[in-house]
Short mmCIF file of C-alpha atoms (C1' of nucleotides) in Angstrom, two decimals:
data_model
loop_
_atom_site.label_atom_id
_atom_site.label_comp_id
_atom_site.label_asym_id
_atom_site.label_seq_id
_atom_site.Cartn_x
_atom_site.Cartn_y
_atom_site.Cartn_z
CA UNK Y 23 8.03 -2.97 11.53
CA UNK Y 24 8.63 -4.44 8.12
CA UNK Y 25 10.73 -1.55 6.89
CA UNK Y 26 13.09 -2.27 9.73
CA UNK Y 27 13.58 -5.83 8.51
CA UNK Y 28 14.03 -4.62 4.95
CA UNK Y 29 16.91 -2.44 6.12
CA UNK Y 30 18.43 -5.17 8.26
CA UNK Y 31 18.13 -7.46 5.25
CA UNK Y 32 20.05 -5.05 3.06
CA UNK Y 33 22.68 -4.68 5.77
CA UNK Y 34 23.28 -8.43 5.86
CA UNK Y 35 24.69 -8.00 2.35
CA UNK Y 36 27.02 -5.09 3.08
CA UNK Y 37 27.46 -2.08 5.38
CA UNK Y 38 26.00 1.06 3.84
CA UNK Y 39 25.13 4.69 4.50
CA UNK Y 40 21.50 5.79 4.82
CA UNK Y 41 21.80 7.29 1.40
CA UNK Y 42 23.04 4.05 -0.12
CA UNK Y 43 20.32 2.10 1.66
CA UNK Y 44 17.74 4.46 0.16
CA UNK Y 45 19.15 3.76 -3.32
CA UNK Y 46 19.29 0.00 -2.75
CA UNK Y 47 15.79 0.03 -1.38
CA UNK Y 48 14.50 1.86 -4.44
CA UNK Y 49 16.25 -0.51 -6.76
CA UNK Y 50 15.28 -3.79 -5.19
CA UNK Y 51 12.27 -3.30 -2.90
CA UNK Y 52 10.21 -0.48 -4.29
CA UNK Y 53 8.11 -2.96 -6.27
CA UNK Y 54 6.56 -4.31 -3.09
CA UNK Y 55 7.17 -1.71 -0.41
CA UNK Y 56 7.13 2.06 -0.29
CA UNK Y 57 9.27 4.29 1.90
CA UNK Y 58 10.80 7.77 1.73
CA UNK Y 59 14.34 8.55 2.66
CA UNK Y 60 13.17 10.43 5.75
CA UNK Y 61 11.59 7.26 7.06
CA UNK Y 62 14.74 5.25 6.38
CA UNK Y 63 16.95 7.72 8.29
CA UNK Y 64 14.55 7.72 11.21
CA UNK Y 65 14.36 3.92 11.30
CA UNK Y 66 18.16 3.70 11.23
CA UNK Y 67 18.33 6.16 14.14
CA UNK Y 68 15.87 4.07 16.16
CA UNK Y 69 17.72 0.85 15.41
CA UNK Y 70 21.00 2.37 16.44
CA UNK Y 71 19.50 3.29 19.81
CA UNK Y 72 18.25 -0.30 20.22
CA UNK Y 73 21.72 -1.55 19.25
CA UNK Y 74 20.49 -3.53 16.26
CA UNK Y 75 22.90 -1.63 14.06
CA UNK Y 76 25.99 0.55 14.60
CA UNK Y 77 27.70 3.21 12.50
CA UNK Y 78 31.15 4.54 11.82
CA UNK Y 79 31.52 8.18 10.86
CA UNK Y 80 33.68 8.63 7.80
CA UNK Y 81 34.77 12.22 7.10
CA UNK Y 82 34.99 13.30 3.45
CA UNK Y 83 36.59 16.25 1.71
CA UNK Y 84 34.21 18.80 0.24
CA UNK Y 85 31.20 16.60 1.16
CA UNK Y 86 29.37 16.09 4.41
CA UNK Y 87 30.39 13.22 6.67
CA UNK Y 88 29.15 9.71 5.97
CA UNK Y 89 27.63 7.39 8.51
CA UNK Y 90 28.31 3.83 7.48
CA UNK Y 91 25.85 1.46 9.16
CA UNK Y 92 26.54 -2.20 9.93
CA UNK Y 93 24.22 -4.85 11.26
CA UNK Y 94 24.93 -6.05 14.82
CA UNK Y 95 24.33 -9.46 16.31
CA UNK Y 96 21.15 -8.29 18.07
CA UNK Y 97 19.84 -6.98 14.73
CA UNK Y 98 20.66 -10.19 12.95
CA UNK Y 99 18.95 -12.28 15.64
CA UNK Y 100 15.80 -10.18 15.52
CA UNK Y 101 15.73 -10.48 11.75
CA UNK Y 102 15.96 -14.26 11.86
CA UNK Y 103 13.39 -14.38 14.65
CA UNK Y 104 10.97 -12.33 12.52
CA UNK Y 105 11.53 -14.57 9.51
CA UNK Y 106 10.91 -17.68 11.54
CA UNK Y 107 7.96 -16.75 13.71
CA UNK Y 108 6.11 -13.83 12.26
CA UNK Y 109 2.93 -14.63 10.29
CA UNK Y 110 2.75 -12.21 7.40
CA UNK Y 111 0.10 -9.53 7.13
CA UNK Y 112 -2.06 -9.50 4.00
CA UNK Y 113 -0.74 -7.13 1.35
CA UNK Y 114 -1.98 -3.56 1.52
CA UNK Y 115 -2.42 -1.62 -1.67
CA UNK Y 116 -3.07 2.04 -2.34
CA UNK Y 117 -3.65 2.23 -6.03
CA UNK Y 118 -5.07 5.59 -7.10
CA UNK Y 119 -5.28 4.50 -10.70
CA UNK Y 120 -7.69 1.72 -9.83
CA UNK Y 121 -9.58 4.11 -7.61
CA UNK Y 122 -10.12 6.30 -10.61
CA UNK Y 123 -11.10 3.30 -12.69
CA UNK Y 124 -13.69 2.38 -10.11
CA UNK Y 125 -15.23 5.83 -10.69
CA UNK Y 126 -15.40 5.53 -14.47
CA UNK Y 127 -19.17 5.65 -14.30
CA UNK Y 128 -18.82 9.36 -13.57
CA UNK Y 129 -16.75 10.36 -16.59
CA UNK Y 130 -17.18 10.20 -20.36
CA UNK Y 131 -16.16 7.06 -22.20
CA UNK Y 132 -13.36 8.67 -24.20
CA UNK Y 133 -11.76 10.16 -21.10
CA UNK Y 134 -11.72 6.72 -19.51
CA UNK Y 135 -10.09 5.17 -22.54
CA UNK Y 136 -7.53 7.95 -22.75
CA UNK Y 137 -6.66 7.41 -19.13
CA UNK Y 138 -6.11 3.70 -19.68
CA UNK Y 139 -3.98 4.28 -22.75
CA UNK Y 140 -1.71 6.68 -20.94
CA UNK Y 141 -1.46 4.29 -18.02
CA UNK Y 142 -0.59 1.43 -20.35
CA UNK Y 143 2.20 3.43 -21.95
CA UNK Y 144 3.59 4.37 -18.58
CA UNK Y 145 3.65 0.80 -17.39
CA UNK Y 146 5.30 -0.31 -20.60
CA UNK Y 147 8.10 2.14 -19.87
CA UNK Y 148 8.42 0.85 -16.32
CA UNK Y 149 8.61 -2.71 -17.63
CA UNK Y 150 11.33 -1.76 -20.10
CA UNK Y 151 13.22 -0.11 -17.28
CA UNK Y 152 12.95 -3.28 -15.21
CA UNK Y 153 14.14 -5.42 -18.15
CA UNK Y 154 17.11 -3.17 -18.70
CA UNK Y 155 17.93 -3.17 -14.99
CA UNK Y 156 17.78 -6.95 -14.97
CA UNK Y 157 20.27 -7.22 -17.84
CA UNK Y 158 22.62 -4.53 -16.58
CA UNK Y 159 22.79 -5.91 -13.06
CA UNK Y 160 23.31 -9.49 -14.12
CA UNK Y 161 20.21 -10.79 -12.45
CA UNK Y 162 20.19 -14.19 -14.11
CA UNK Y 163 20.14 -17.87 -13.33
CA UNK Y 164 23.76 -18.06 -12.24
CA UNK Y 165 23.24 -15.99 -9.20
CA UNK Y 166 24.84 -15.91 -5.80
CA UNK Y 167 22.45 -16.95 -3.03
CA UNK Y 168 22.20 -13.53 -1.42
CA UNK Y 169 20.61 -12.22 -4.58
CA UNK Y 170 17.91 -14.92 -4.78
CA UNK Y 171 15.24 -12.69 -3.29
CA UNK Y 172 16.14 -9.90 -5.61
CA UNK Y 173 15.74 -12.21 -8.59
CA UNK Y 174 12.39 -13.60 -7.43
CA UNK Y 175 10.82 -10.26 -6.51
CA UNK Y 176 12.04 -8.57 -9.66
CA UNK Y 177 10.42 -11.30 -11.73
CA UNK Y 178 7.23 -10.76 -9.78
CA UNK Y 179 7.41 -7.06 -10.55
CA UNK Y 180 7.81 -7.75 -14.25
CA UNK Y 181 4.88 -10.13 -14.26
CA UNK Y 182 2.79 -7.56 -12.45
CA UNK Y 183 3.64 -4.96 -15.10
CA UNK Y 184 2.65 -7.32 -17.89
CA UNK Y 185 -0.59 -8.13 -16.11
CA UNK Y 186 -1.39 -4.44 -15.85
CA UNK Y 187 -0.59 -3.78 -19.50
CA UNK Y 188 -2.69 -6.73 -20.69
CA UNK Y 189 -5.54 -5.69 -18.40
CA UNK Y 190 -5.44 -2.18 -19.90
CA UNK Y 191 -5.89 -3.61 -23.38
CA UNK Y 192 -8.74 -5.75 -22.20
CA UNK Y 193 -10.39 -2.83 -20.36
CA UNK Y 194 -10.06 -0.44 -23.31
CA UNK Y 195 -11.63 -3.03 -25.60
CA UNK Y 196 -14.38 -3.71 -23.09
CA UNK Y 197 -15.34 -0.07 -22.65
CA UNK Y 198 -15.13 0.58 -26.36
CA UNK Y 199 -17.48 -2.28 -27.24
CA UNK Y 200 -19.86 -2.26 -24.32
CA UNK Y 201 -20.42 1.34 -23.42
CA UNK Y 202 -22.49 3.04 -26.09
CA UNK Y 203 -23.03 6.62 -25.13
CA UNK Y 204 -20.68 9.26 -26.56
CA UNK Y 205 -18.88 11.68 -24.31
CA UNK Y 206 -21.69 12.24 -21.84
CA UNK Y 207 -21.09 11.78 -18.17
CA UNK Y 208 -23.27 9.80 -15.87
CA UNK P 16 -7.53 12.12 0.18
CA UNK P 17 -8.34 9.14 -2.02
CA UNK P 18 -10.40 7.36 0.61
CA UNK P 19 -12.63 10.41 0.67
CA UNK P 20 -13.29 10.05 -3.06
CA UNK P 21 -13.88 6.33 -2.70
CA UNK P 22 -16.65 7.07 -0.20
CA UNK P 23 -18.11 9.89 -2.29
CA UNK P 24 -18.04 7.50 -5.26
CA UNK P 25 -20.01 4.87 -3.35
CA UNK P 26 -22.48 7.53 -2.22
CA UNK P 27 -23.15 8.50 -5.83
CA UNK P 28 -24.77 5.07 -6.19
CA UNK P 29 -26.96 5.19 -3.11
CA UNK P 30 -27.20 6.77 0.35
CA UNK P 31 -25.74 4.45 2.97
CA UNK P 32 -24.71 4.20 6.63
CA UNK P 33 -21.07 4.09 7.62
CA UNK P 34 -21.49 0.40 8.30
CA UNK P 35 -22.91 -0.24 4.84
CA UNK P 36 -20.14 1.82 3.26
CA UNK P 37 -17.61 -0.29 5.10
CA UNK P 38 -19.22 -3.45 3.66
CA UNK P 39 -19.42 -1.99 0.16
CA UNK P 40 -15.85 -0.82 0.39
CA UNK P 41 -14.66 -4.27 1.37
CA UNK P 42 -16.58 -5.93 -1.42
CA UNK P 43 -15.60 -3.65 -4.25
CA UNK P 44 -12.50 -1.66 -3.38
CA UNK P 45 -10.41 -3.74 -1.01
CA UNK P 46 -8.47 -5.17 -3.98
CA UNK P 47 -6.82 -1.86 -4.60
CA UNK P 48 -7.24 0.19 -1.40
CA UNK P 49 -7.07 -0.62 2.28
CA UNK P 50 -9.01 1.06 5.05
CA UNK P 51 -10.45 0.15 8.45
CA UNK P 52 -13.96 1.03 9.54
CA UNK P 53 -12.58 3.52 12.05
CA UNK P 54 -11.03 5.47 9.25
CA UNK P 55 -14.22 5.43 7.25
CA UNK P 56 -16.23 6.81 10.16
CA UNK P 57 -13.68 9.54 10.74
CA UNK P 58 -13.65 10.53 7.09
CA UNK P 59 -17.45 10.64 7.02
CA UNK P 60 -17.41 12.91 10.07
CA UNK P 61 -14.91 15.25 8.43
CA UNK P 62 -16.86 15.38 5.19
CA UNK P 63 -20.05 16.16 7.05
CA UNK P 64 -18.35 19.13 8.70
CA UNK P 65 -17.20 20.34 5.27
CA UNK P 66 -20.74 19.82 3.92
CA UNK P 67 -19.70 17.36 1.27
CA UNK P 68 -22.19 14.88 2.68
CA UNK P 69 -25.19 15.01 5.03
CA UNK P 70 -26.95 12.43 7.18
CA UNK P 71 -30.41 11.63 8.41
CA UNK P 72 -30.78 9.87 11.73
CA UNK P 73 -33.09 6.89 11.53
CA UNK P 74 -34.13 5.41 14.90
CA UNK P 75 -34.43 1.66 15.15
CA UNK P 76 -36.02 -0.66 17.68
CA UNK P 77 -33.61 -2.76 19.72
CA UNK P 78 -30.64 -1.46 17.73
CA UNK P 79 -28.72 1.80 17.92
CA UNK P 80 -29.76 4.63 15.62
CA UNK P 81 -28.59 4.66 12.04
CA UNK P 82 -26.98 7.61 10.29
CA UNK P 83 -27.79 7.44 6.61
CA UNK P 84 -25.31 9.52 4.63
CA UNK P 85 -26.06 11.15 1.29
CA UNK P 86 -23.75 12.99 -1.06
CA UNK P 87 -24.30 16.73 -1.35
CA UNK P 88 -23.70 18.97 -4.33
CA UNK P 89 -20.41 20.25 -2.91
CA UNK P 90 -19.26 16.68 -2.47
CA UNK P 91 -20.25 15.71 -5.98
CA UNK P 92 -18.47 18.75 -7.42
CA UNK P 93 -15.27 18.00 -5.53
CA UNK P 94 -15.38 14.40 -6.73
CA UNK P 95 -15.75 15.42 -10.37
CA UNK P 96 -13.05 18.05 -9.89
CA UNK P 97 -10.70 15.38 -8.53
CA UNK P 98 -11.44 13.01 -11.38
CA UNK P 99 -10.83 15.71 -13.96
CA UNK P 100 -7.75 17.48 -12.68
CA UNK P 101 -5.88 15.31 -10.26
CA UNK P 102 -2.86 13.48 -11.64
CA UNK P 103 -2.75 10.10 -9.97
CA UNK P 104 -0.02 9.10 -7.56
CA UNK P 105 1.97 5.98 -8.35
CA UNK P 106 0.61 2.89 -6.58
CA UNK P 107 1.95 2.17 -3.10
CA UNK P 108 2.33 -1.35 -1.95
CA UNK P 109 3.05 -2.91 1.41
CA UNK P 110 3.49 -6.57 0.66
CA UNK P 111 5.01 -8.46 3.59
CA UNK P 112 5.03 -11.67 1.66
CA UNK P 113 7.38 -10.26 -0.93
CA UNK P 114 9.42 -8.69 1.84
CA UNK P 115 9.92 -12.17 3.22
CA UNK P 116 10.73 -13.53 -0.24
CA UNK P 117 13.35 -10.86 -0.62
CA UNK P 118 15.03 -12.28 2.53
CA UNK P 119 15.02 -15.89 1.31
CA UNK P 120 18.81 -15.86 1.27
CA UNK P 121 18.63 -16.04 5.07
CA UNK P 122 16.47 -19.14 5.44
CA UNK P 123 16.74 -22.78 4.37
CA UNK P 124 15.52 -23.80 0.92
CA UNK P 125 12.69 -26.04 2.11
CA UNK P 126 11.27 -23.34 4.38
CA UNK P 127 11.19 -20.95 1.45
CA UNK P 128 9.37 -23.49 -0.72
CA UNK P 129 6.89 -24.29 2.05
CA UNK P 130 6.16 -20.62 2.43
CA UNK P 131 5.44 -20.23 -1.26
CA UNK P 132 3.22 -23.29 -1.37
CA UNK P 133 1.11 -22.02 1.48
CA UNK P 134 0.90 -18.60 -0.10
CA UNK P 135 -0.17 -20.16 -3.40
CA UNK P 136 -2.97 -22.11 -1.72
CA UNK P 137 -4.16 -19.01 0.06
CA UNK P 138 -4.29 -17.00 -3.15
CA UNK P 139 -6.13 -19.79 -4.90
CA UNK P 140 -8.79 -19.57 -2.26
CA UNK P 141 -9.02 -15.81 -2.63
CA UNK P 142 -9.37 -16.23 -6.41
CA UNK P 143 -12.17 -18.76 -5.94
CA UNK P 144 -13.87 -16.35 -3.59
CA UNK P 145 -13.65 -13.60 -6.22
CA UNK P 146 -15.02 -15.89 -8.92
CA UNK P 147 -17.98 -16.87 -6.75
CA UNK P 148 -18.64 -13.25 -5.85
CA UNK P 149 -18.59 -12.33 -9.52
CA UNK P 150 -21.19 -14.96 -10.37
CA UNK P 151 -23.41 -14.33 -7.39
CA UNK P 152 -23.45 -10.57 -7.87
CA UNK P 153 -24.16 -10.72 -11.58
CA UNK P 154 -21.00 -8.87 -12.55
CA UNK P 155 -21.20 -9.67 -16.26
CA UNK P 156 -21.19 -8.01 -19.64
CA UNK P 157 -24.80 -6.78 -19.45
CA UNK P 158 -24.07 -4.33 -16.72
CA UNK P 159 -25.53 -0.99 -15.79
CA UNK P 160 -23.03 1.83 -16.21
CA UNK P 161 -22.59 2.60 -12.53
CA UNK P 162 -21.10 -0.88 -12.08
CA UNK P 163 -18.52 -0.53 -14.84
CA UNK P 164 -15.71 0.31 -12.42
CA UNK P 165 -16.62 -2.59 -10.22
CA UNK P 166 -16.45 -4.93 -13.19
CA UNK P 167 -13.10 -3.61 -14.40
CA UNK P 168 -11.38 -3.58 -11.00
CA UNK P 169 -12.69 -7.03 -10.07
CA UNK P 170 -11.25 -8.40 -13.29
CA UNK P 171 -7.94 -6.75 -12.42
CA UNK P 172 -8.05 -8.38 -9.00
CA UNK P 173 -8.63 -11.78 -10.53
CA UNK P 174 -5.78 -11.34 -12.98
CA UNK P 175 -3.55 -10.26 -10.11
CA UNK P 176 -4.37 -13.40 -8.18
CA UNK P 177 -3.61 -15.58 -11.19
CA UNK P 178 -0.33 -13.76 -11.69
CA UNK P 179 0.60 -14.42 -8.07
CA UNK P 180 -0.33 -18.10 -8.28
CA UNK P 181 1.64 -18.62 -11.50
CA UNK P 182 4.59 -16.72 -10.06
CA UNK P 183 4.55 -19.00 -6.98
CA UNK P 184 4.80 -22.07 -9.23
CA UNK P 185 7.65 -20.50 -11.17
CA UNK P 186 9.50 -19.46 -7.96
CA UNK P 187 9.12 -22.89 -6.33
CA UNK P 188 10.50 -24.56 -9.47
CA UNK P 189 13.32 -22.05 -9.65
CA UNK P 190 14.41 -22.50 -6.06
CA UNK P 191 14.11 -26.26 -6.32
CA UNK P 192 16.31 -26.49 -9.39
CA UNK P 193 18.82 -23.72 -8.79
CA UNK P 194 19.55 -23.74 -5.10
CA UNK P 195 21.60 -26.78 -4.21
CA UNK P 196 22.25 -26.73 -0.54
CA UNK P 197 19.95 -28.68 1.76
CA UNK P 198 18.31 -26.97 4.71
CA UNK P 199 21.31 -24.84 5.70
CA UNK P 200 20.82 -21.17 6.23
CA UNK P 201 23.04 -18.50 4.76
"C1'" DA A 23 21.94 29.37 -15.18
"C1'" DG A 24 19.51 25.52 -13.58
"C1'" DG A 25 18.94 20.94 -12.22
"C1'" DG A 26 20.59 16.76 -10.29
"C1'" DC A 27 23.64 14.31 -7.24
"C1'" DC A 28 25.82 13.63 -2.76
"C1'" DA A 29 24.39 13.22 2.29
"C1'" DT A 30 22.15 14.18 6.22
"C1'" DG A 31 18.50 15.23 8.81
"C1'" DT A 32 14.26 18.13 11.65
"C1'" DA A 33 9.50 19.52 12.23
"C1'" DA A 34 4.78 19.55 11.52
"C1'" DG A 35 1.04 17.48 10.11
"C1'" DT A 36 -1.87 13.72 8.30
"C1'" DC A 37 -2.99 9.00 7.83
"C1'" DG A 38 -3.58 4.43 9.61
"C1'" DT A 39 -3.84 0.85 13.31
"C1'" DT A 40 -5.21 -1.22 17.63
"C1'" DA A 41 -7.71 -1.52 21.62
"C1'" DC A 42 -11.77 -0.54 23.88
"C1'" DA A 43 -16.92 0.39 24.59
"C1'" DT A 44 -21.99 -0.73 24.17
"C1'" DG A 45 -25.75 -4.35 23.96
"C1'" DA A 46 -29.34 -7.04 21.88
"C1'" DT A 47 -30.05 -10.74 18.33
"C1'" DT A 48 -28.98 -14.64 15.52
"C1'" DG A 49 -26.48 -18.64 14.35
"C1'" DT A 50 -23.24 -23.19 15.53
"C1'" DA V 1 -21.72 -21.38 25.62
"C1'" DC V 2 -19.43 -18.65 22.17
"C1'" DA V 3 -18.85 -16.13 18.16
"C1'" DA V 4 -20.69 -13.21 14.79
"C1'" DT V 5 -23.62 -9.50 13.13
"C1'" DC V 6 -25.56 -4.98 13.53
"C1'" DA V 7 -23.94 0.00 14.37
"C1'" DT V 8 -21.62 3.43 16.14
"C1'" DG V 9 -17.79 5.56 17.63
"C1'" DT V 10 -13.35 7.42 20.97
"C1'" DA V 11 -8.52 7.39 22.39
"C1'" DA V 12 -3.87 6.52 22.04
"C1'" DC V 13 -0.38 5.48 19.42
"C1'" DG V 14 2.57 4.54 15.50
"C1'" DA V 15 3.56 5.09 10.52
"C1'" DC V 16 4.04 8.01 6.77
"C1'" DT V 17 4.28 12.36 4.01
"C1'" DT V 18 5.68 17.07 2.91
"C1'" DA V 19 8.24 20.96 3.45
"C1'" DC V 20 12.39 22.82 4.73
"C1'" DA V 21 17.56 23.20 5.55
"C1'" DT V 22 22.57 22.93 4.08
"C1'" DG V 23 26.14 23.49 0.33
"C1'" DG V 24 29.44 22.25 -3.02
"C1'" DC V 25 30.25 19.68 -7.27
"C1'" DC V 26 29.21 18.18 -12.02
"C1'" DC V 27 26.74 18.24 -16.33
"C1'" DT V 28 24.10 20.41 -20.17
#
DNA sequence: AGGGCCATGTAAGTCGTTACATGATTGT
DNA sequence: ACAATCATGTAACGACTTACATGGCCCT
């Protein structure tokens, strides 16, 4: 159900096509929720049937038609209702990297360290990307209210990246110092 | 597929029943993966059919029979294969709390702050719980190798909790100072 | 010449959740 | 008295992923 409210939330800001919503979702919500475009189109279809949203078809030259979705009163009401009365579920994570870390006892020390170093680099790039995005999109203190959530969650994402990077350093150091054997598994 | 490897990983440490695996999973892997007991039983059933694991039935007095699962060679090989050749998927999160935060522009300021304060408290309790667990289960520097992953991922979990708690403080302060209007929505 | 973007989806399959079932024992 | 723990699952449903389809434009 939460994806539904994510989409309704985006539509409170401006009417958009499914494609645009997918982009907006990836830019602002991917740090705390995952969804493919197929899921977004299906959810929009369902919501249209339930009259939470409506769409206008806009024909285009040389490109397929657009469907521009807008939030309807029923949709807005349900969104507010959810915000007011729904107790949130605990976060659910699926982190394959940590799964692999939890199986480090089965691989050689240097492979483990290599894995962490690559992961650290990758997360440094993601952090840089977030920093750049923040600057380019003017996410700063003088913000209009409808971008408050974007600002707060982006900052959370950046802190999360830093935590991961620092943890990688700590873990590499730990393995290097504590584990003695060389390249053997088990 | 990753849940499968989580279970195989636990079974490399010792043979266990589905129930015990559920407990072990909750204690050591819940910080980076989510799964219900029903899913664990199903996955064990599938793996038994594929001969990755086997079980012995142990009858008990006054309690239903136990099925004690052990990892088989095929299972061990597939696990090592996965560790060596599988490129990890990016983490997937489903965090309803952050979803709600991203919709803060639709609720009054004081409700948003209240929400963050409650969330902070909750995460402080989880952190305390992790700290206690760490002490009670002797997760320290003088650790046998098959608990390395447990140590590393638990430390990540604790850092994540601290990050959340600190972010809550920051966000509360930010909302309090920046947002001027009192209790109005939108 | 090949990939990415624009823009929309369908179909098939897997994964994950929720509710239910059993029944004795131990704790509050 | 009521809930929790032990121990195992089945059934039904809903969420999510992956592969496929269309087709022209723009960039390198």
